[in-house]
XYZ file of C-alpha atoms in Angstrom:
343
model
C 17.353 237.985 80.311
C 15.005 238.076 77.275
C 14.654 234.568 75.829
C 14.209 234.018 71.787
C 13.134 231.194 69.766
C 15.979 230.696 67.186
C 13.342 231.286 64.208
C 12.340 234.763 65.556
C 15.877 236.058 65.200
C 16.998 234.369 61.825
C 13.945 236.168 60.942
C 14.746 239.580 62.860
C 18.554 239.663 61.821
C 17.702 238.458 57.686
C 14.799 241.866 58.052
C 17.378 244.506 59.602
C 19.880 243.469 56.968
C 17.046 243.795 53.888
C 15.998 247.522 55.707
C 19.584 248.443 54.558
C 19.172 247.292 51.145
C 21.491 244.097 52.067
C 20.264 241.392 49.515
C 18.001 239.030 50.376
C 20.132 235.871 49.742
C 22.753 237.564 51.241
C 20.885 238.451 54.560
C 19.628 234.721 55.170
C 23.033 233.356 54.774
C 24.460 236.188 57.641
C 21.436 235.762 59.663
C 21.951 231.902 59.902
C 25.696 231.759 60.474
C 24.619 234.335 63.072
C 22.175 232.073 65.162
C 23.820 228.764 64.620
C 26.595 230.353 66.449
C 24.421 231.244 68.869
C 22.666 227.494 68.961
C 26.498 226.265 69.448
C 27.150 228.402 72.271
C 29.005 231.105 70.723
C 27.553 233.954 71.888
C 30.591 236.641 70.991
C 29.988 234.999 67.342
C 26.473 235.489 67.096
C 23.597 237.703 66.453
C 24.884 240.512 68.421
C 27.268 241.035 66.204
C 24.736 242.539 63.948
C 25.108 246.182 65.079
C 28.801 246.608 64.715
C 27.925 244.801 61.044
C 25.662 247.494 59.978
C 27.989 250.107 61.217
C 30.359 248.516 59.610
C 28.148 248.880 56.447
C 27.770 252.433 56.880
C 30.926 253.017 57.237
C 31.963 252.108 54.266
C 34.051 249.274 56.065
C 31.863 246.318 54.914
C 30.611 245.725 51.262
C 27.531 243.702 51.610
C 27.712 243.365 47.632
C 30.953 242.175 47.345
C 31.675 238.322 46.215
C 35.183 236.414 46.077
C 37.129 236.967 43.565
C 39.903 234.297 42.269
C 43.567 235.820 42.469
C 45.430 232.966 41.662
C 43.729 229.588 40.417
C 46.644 226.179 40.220
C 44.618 223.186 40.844
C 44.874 222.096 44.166
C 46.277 225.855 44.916
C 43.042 228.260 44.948
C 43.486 231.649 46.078
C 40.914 234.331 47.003
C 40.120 238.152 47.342
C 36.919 238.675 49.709
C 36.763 242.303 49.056
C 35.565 242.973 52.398
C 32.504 240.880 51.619
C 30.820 239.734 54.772
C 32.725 236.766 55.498
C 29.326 234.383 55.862
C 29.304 234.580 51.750
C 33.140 234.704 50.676
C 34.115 231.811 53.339
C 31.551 230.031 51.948
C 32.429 230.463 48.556
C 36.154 229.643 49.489
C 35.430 226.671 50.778
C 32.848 225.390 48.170
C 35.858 225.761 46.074
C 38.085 223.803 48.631
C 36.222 221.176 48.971
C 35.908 220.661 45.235
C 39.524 220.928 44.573
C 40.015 218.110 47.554
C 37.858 216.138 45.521
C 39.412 216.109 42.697
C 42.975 216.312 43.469
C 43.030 214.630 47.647
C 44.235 218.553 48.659
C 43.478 221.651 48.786
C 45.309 224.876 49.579
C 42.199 228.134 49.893
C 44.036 231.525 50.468
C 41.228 233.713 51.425
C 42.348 237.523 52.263
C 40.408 240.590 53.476
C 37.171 238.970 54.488
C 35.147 240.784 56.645
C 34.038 238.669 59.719
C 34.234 235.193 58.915
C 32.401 234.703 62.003
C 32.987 231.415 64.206
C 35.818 229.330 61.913
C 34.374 225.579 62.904
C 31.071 226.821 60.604
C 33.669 226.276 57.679
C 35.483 223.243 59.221
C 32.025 221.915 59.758
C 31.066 222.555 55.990
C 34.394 220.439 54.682
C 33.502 217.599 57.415
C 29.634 217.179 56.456
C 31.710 216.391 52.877
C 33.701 213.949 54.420
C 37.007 216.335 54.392
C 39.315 217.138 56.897
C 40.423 220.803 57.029
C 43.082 223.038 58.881
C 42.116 226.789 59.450
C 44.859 229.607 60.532
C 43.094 232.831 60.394
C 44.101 236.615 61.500
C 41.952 239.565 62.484
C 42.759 243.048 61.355
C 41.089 245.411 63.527
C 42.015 247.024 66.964
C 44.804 244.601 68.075
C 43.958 243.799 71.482
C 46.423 241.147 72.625
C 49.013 241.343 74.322
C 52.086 238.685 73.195
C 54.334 236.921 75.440
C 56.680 239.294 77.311
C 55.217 242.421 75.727
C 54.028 245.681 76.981
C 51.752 247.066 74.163
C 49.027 245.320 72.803
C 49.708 243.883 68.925
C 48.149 240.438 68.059
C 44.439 240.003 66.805
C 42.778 237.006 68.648
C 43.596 234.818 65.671
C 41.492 231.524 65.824
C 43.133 228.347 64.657
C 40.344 225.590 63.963
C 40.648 221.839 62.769
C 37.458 220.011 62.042
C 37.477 216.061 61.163
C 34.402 213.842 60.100
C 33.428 211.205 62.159
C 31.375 208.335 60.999
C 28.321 207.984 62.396
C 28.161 211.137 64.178
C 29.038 214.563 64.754
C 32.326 215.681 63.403
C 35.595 216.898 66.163
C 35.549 220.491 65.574
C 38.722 222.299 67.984
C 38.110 226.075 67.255
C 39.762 228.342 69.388
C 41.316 231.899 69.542
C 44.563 232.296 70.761
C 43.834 234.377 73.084
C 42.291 233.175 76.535
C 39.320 234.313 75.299
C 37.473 235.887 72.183
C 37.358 239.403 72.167
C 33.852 239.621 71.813
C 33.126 237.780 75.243
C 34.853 241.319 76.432
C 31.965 242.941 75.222
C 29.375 240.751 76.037
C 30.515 240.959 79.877
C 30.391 244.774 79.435
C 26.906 244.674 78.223
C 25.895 242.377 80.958
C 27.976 244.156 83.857
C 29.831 240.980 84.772
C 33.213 240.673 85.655
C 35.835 238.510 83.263
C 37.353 235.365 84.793
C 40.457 236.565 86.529
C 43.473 235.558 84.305
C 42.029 236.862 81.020
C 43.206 240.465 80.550
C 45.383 243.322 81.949
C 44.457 247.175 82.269
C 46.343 249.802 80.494
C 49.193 249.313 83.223
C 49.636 245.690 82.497
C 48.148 245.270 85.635
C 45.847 241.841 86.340
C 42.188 242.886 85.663
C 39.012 241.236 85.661
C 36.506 244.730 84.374
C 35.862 244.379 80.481
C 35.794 248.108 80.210
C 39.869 247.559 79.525
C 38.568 246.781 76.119
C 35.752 248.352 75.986
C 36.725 252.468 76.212
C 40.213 254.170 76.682
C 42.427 253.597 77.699
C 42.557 250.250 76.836
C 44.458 246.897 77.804
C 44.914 243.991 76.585
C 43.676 240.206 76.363
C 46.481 237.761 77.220
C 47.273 234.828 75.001
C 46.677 231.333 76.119
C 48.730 229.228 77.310
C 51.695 232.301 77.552
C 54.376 231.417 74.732
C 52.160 229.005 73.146
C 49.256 230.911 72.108
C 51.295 233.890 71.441
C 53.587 231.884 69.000
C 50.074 230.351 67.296
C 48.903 233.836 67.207
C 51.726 234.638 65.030
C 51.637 231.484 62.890
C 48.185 232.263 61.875
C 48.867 235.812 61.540
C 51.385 235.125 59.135
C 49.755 231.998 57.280
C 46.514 233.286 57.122
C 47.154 236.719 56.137
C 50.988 237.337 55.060
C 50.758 233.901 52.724
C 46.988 235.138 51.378
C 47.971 238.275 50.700
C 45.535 239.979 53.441
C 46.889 242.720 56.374
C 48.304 241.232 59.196
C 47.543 243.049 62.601
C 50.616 245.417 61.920
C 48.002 247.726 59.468
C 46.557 248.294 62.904
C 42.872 249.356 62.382
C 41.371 251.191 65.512
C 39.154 253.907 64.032
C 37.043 251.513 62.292
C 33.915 249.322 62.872
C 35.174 246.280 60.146
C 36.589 243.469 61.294
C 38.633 241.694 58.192
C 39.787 238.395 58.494
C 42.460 236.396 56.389
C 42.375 232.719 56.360
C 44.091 229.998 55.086
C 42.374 226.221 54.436
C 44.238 222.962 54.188
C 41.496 220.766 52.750
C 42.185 216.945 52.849
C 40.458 213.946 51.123
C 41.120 211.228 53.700
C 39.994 208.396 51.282
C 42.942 209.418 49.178
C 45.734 209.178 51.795
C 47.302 205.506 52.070
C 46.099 205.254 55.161
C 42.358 205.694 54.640
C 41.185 202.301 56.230
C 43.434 203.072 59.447
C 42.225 205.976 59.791
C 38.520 204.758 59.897
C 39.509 202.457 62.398
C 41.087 204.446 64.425
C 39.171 207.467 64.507
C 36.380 205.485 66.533
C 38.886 203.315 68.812
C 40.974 206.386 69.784
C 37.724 208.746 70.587
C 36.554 205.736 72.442
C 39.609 205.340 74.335
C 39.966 208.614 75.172
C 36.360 208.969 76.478
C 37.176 206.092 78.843
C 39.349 208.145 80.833
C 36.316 208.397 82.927
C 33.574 205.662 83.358
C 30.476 208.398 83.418
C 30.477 209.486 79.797
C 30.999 212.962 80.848
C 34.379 213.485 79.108
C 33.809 215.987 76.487
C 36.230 216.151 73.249
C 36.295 219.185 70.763
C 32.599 219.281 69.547
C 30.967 217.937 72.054
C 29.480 221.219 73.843
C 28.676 222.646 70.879
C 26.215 219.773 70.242
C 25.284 219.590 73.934
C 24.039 223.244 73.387
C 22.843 223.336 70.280
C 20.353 220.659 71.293
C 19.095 222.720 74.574
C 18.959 225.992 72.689
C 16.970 224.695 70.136
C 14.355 223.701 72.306
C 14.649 226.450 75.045
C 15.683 229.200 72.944
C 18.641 231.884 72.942
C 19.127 234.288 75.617
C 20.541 237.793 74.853
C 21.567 240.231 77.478
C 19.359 242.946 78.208
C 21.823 245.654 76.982
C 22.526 243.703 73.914
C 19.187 243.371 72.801
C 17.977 247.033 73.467
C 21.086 247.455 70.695
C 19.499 245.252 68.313
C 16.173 246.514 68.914
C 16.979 250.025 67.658
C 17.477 248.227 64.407
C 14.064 248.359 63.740
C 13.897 252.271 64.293
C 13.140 254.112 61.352
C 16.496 256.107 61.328
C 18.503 253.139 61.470
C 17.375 251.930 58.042
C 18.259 255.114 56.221
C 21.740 254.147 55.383
């Protein structure tokens, strides 16, 4: 597989974004959410992405102009419109604002609706814990709806990531991030361009029969992704469905989007102050001593909590570099062709 330094491709995805008129500003911010997903292991998150973006673009899907836009401002309350911004630049913005508000008032509530891709959902926990926040994420995705719930038959959940991220002094913060599916849909289509298999477990063909070949969500007729953990993730599929898009005022999964190359995303933040809770001093303590403890469960330090692999691989990608499939990269490659930056 070709192998990248992470510069070359902050530098390659920020260019393919300014051939399209995308501004400048605008196209570094993308192009680094892009690769640090990428540096953290998140492949489906990352720069291959870019392609369905600019289609996405042409289409008239994505608005590369587009900023937040307040909808309902009450202190500690903050809602936003994204107007099908890309998602790298309105989450930001939202949580700017979050973190602000937690500041001044030890909470805040962000409603963010009708983002496009907000990409991977620990970059924005990560943002509120390098300000010593916590935060609570419950997003939706409103776009083909590939999962399957608990005891259905038809596809009709998004893979709706929930994320918490909390600061830990003196070193990286816990970030759990995870869709509520088994996997993320885009791992589908990173198999496909790879021509590997998925685990077995993950999805079911168009029969609801076990399947492991990730051209079930790749071409029609399609199946489905399962949730995790059965009636669990399909029940946290629906909270964050309905928190992070019916409470924001963004389309839950029912507006069922299959002709289209966007991918919007609703979220809602709970940002927290923990100096400001009357348990502050606990919670210092205890952060440390129950991370410790847990750790101990084995004596060769090779328990990992929520974080941990992300900084495990973000330090050997950053020296080794990125690999991207062969298939993916021919993709991005015809980028640079002069037809593709007529749009």
């Amino acid at each position: 597989m070709p192998l990248f330094q992470h510069s070359f491709l902050r530098d390659y995805v920020a260019a393919r974004l300014t051939d399209i008129k995308v501004a400048p500003d605008v196209a570094a911010m993308v192009a680094d959410n892009l690769v640090d997903a990428c540096l953290k292991g998140h492949d489906s998150h990352g720069v291959t992405m870019l392609p369905r973006y600019i289609a996405a673009i042409a289409e008239g899907g994505l608005h590369p102009d587009a900023r937040a836009t307040v909808t309902l401002d009450a202190g500690a309350v903050l809602s936003f419109n994204g107007g099908q911004g890309f998602g790298q630049v309105v989450g930001r913005q939202a949580m700017d604002a979050g973190i602000w508000r937690a500041g001044e008032y030890g909470v805040a509530v962000i409603g963010l609706a009708d983002a496009h891709h907000l990409g991977r959902i620990g970059a924005w926990a990560e943002q509120a814990a390098q300000a010593g926040l916590v935060s609570i994420h419950f997003a939706n995705v409103n776009s083909r709806s590939p999962v399957m719930p608990w005891q259905g038959v038809q596809p009709r959940l998004g893979t709706n990531p929930f994320c918490v991220g909390i600061p830990v002094a003196g070193g990286h913060p816990l970030i759990l991030d995870f869709a509520t599916s088994i996997i993320a849909g885009n791992k589908a289509r990173l198999a496909w361009n790879a021509g590997q298999p998925l685990a077995p477990g993950c999805i079911v063909d168009d029969k609801g029969q076990p399947a492991v070949d990730p051209r079930w969500l790749m071409t029609e007729p399609f199946g489905a992704l399962l949730p995790f953990g059965q009636h669990k993730g399909s029940g946290l599929s629906v909270v964050c469905s309905l928190l992070g898009a019916a409470l924001t005022g963004g389309m839950t999964e029912r507006h069922d989007n299959r002709d289209k190359q966007r991918i919007l995303n609703s979220m809602l933040s709970i940002v927290i102050d923990p100096e400001k809770l009357g348990g502050a001093d606990s919670y210092r303590r205890e952060i440390a001593g129950l991370l410790d403890w847990v750790r101990s469960s084995r004596d060769d330090n090779a328990l990992l909590l929520p974080g941990d692999a992300e900084q495990e691989k973000y330090q050997q990608r950053l020296s080794q570099g990125l690999f991207i499939d062969e298939t993916s990269w021919r993709q991005l490659a015809a980028l640079a062709t002069p037809s593709a930056a007529t749009l």
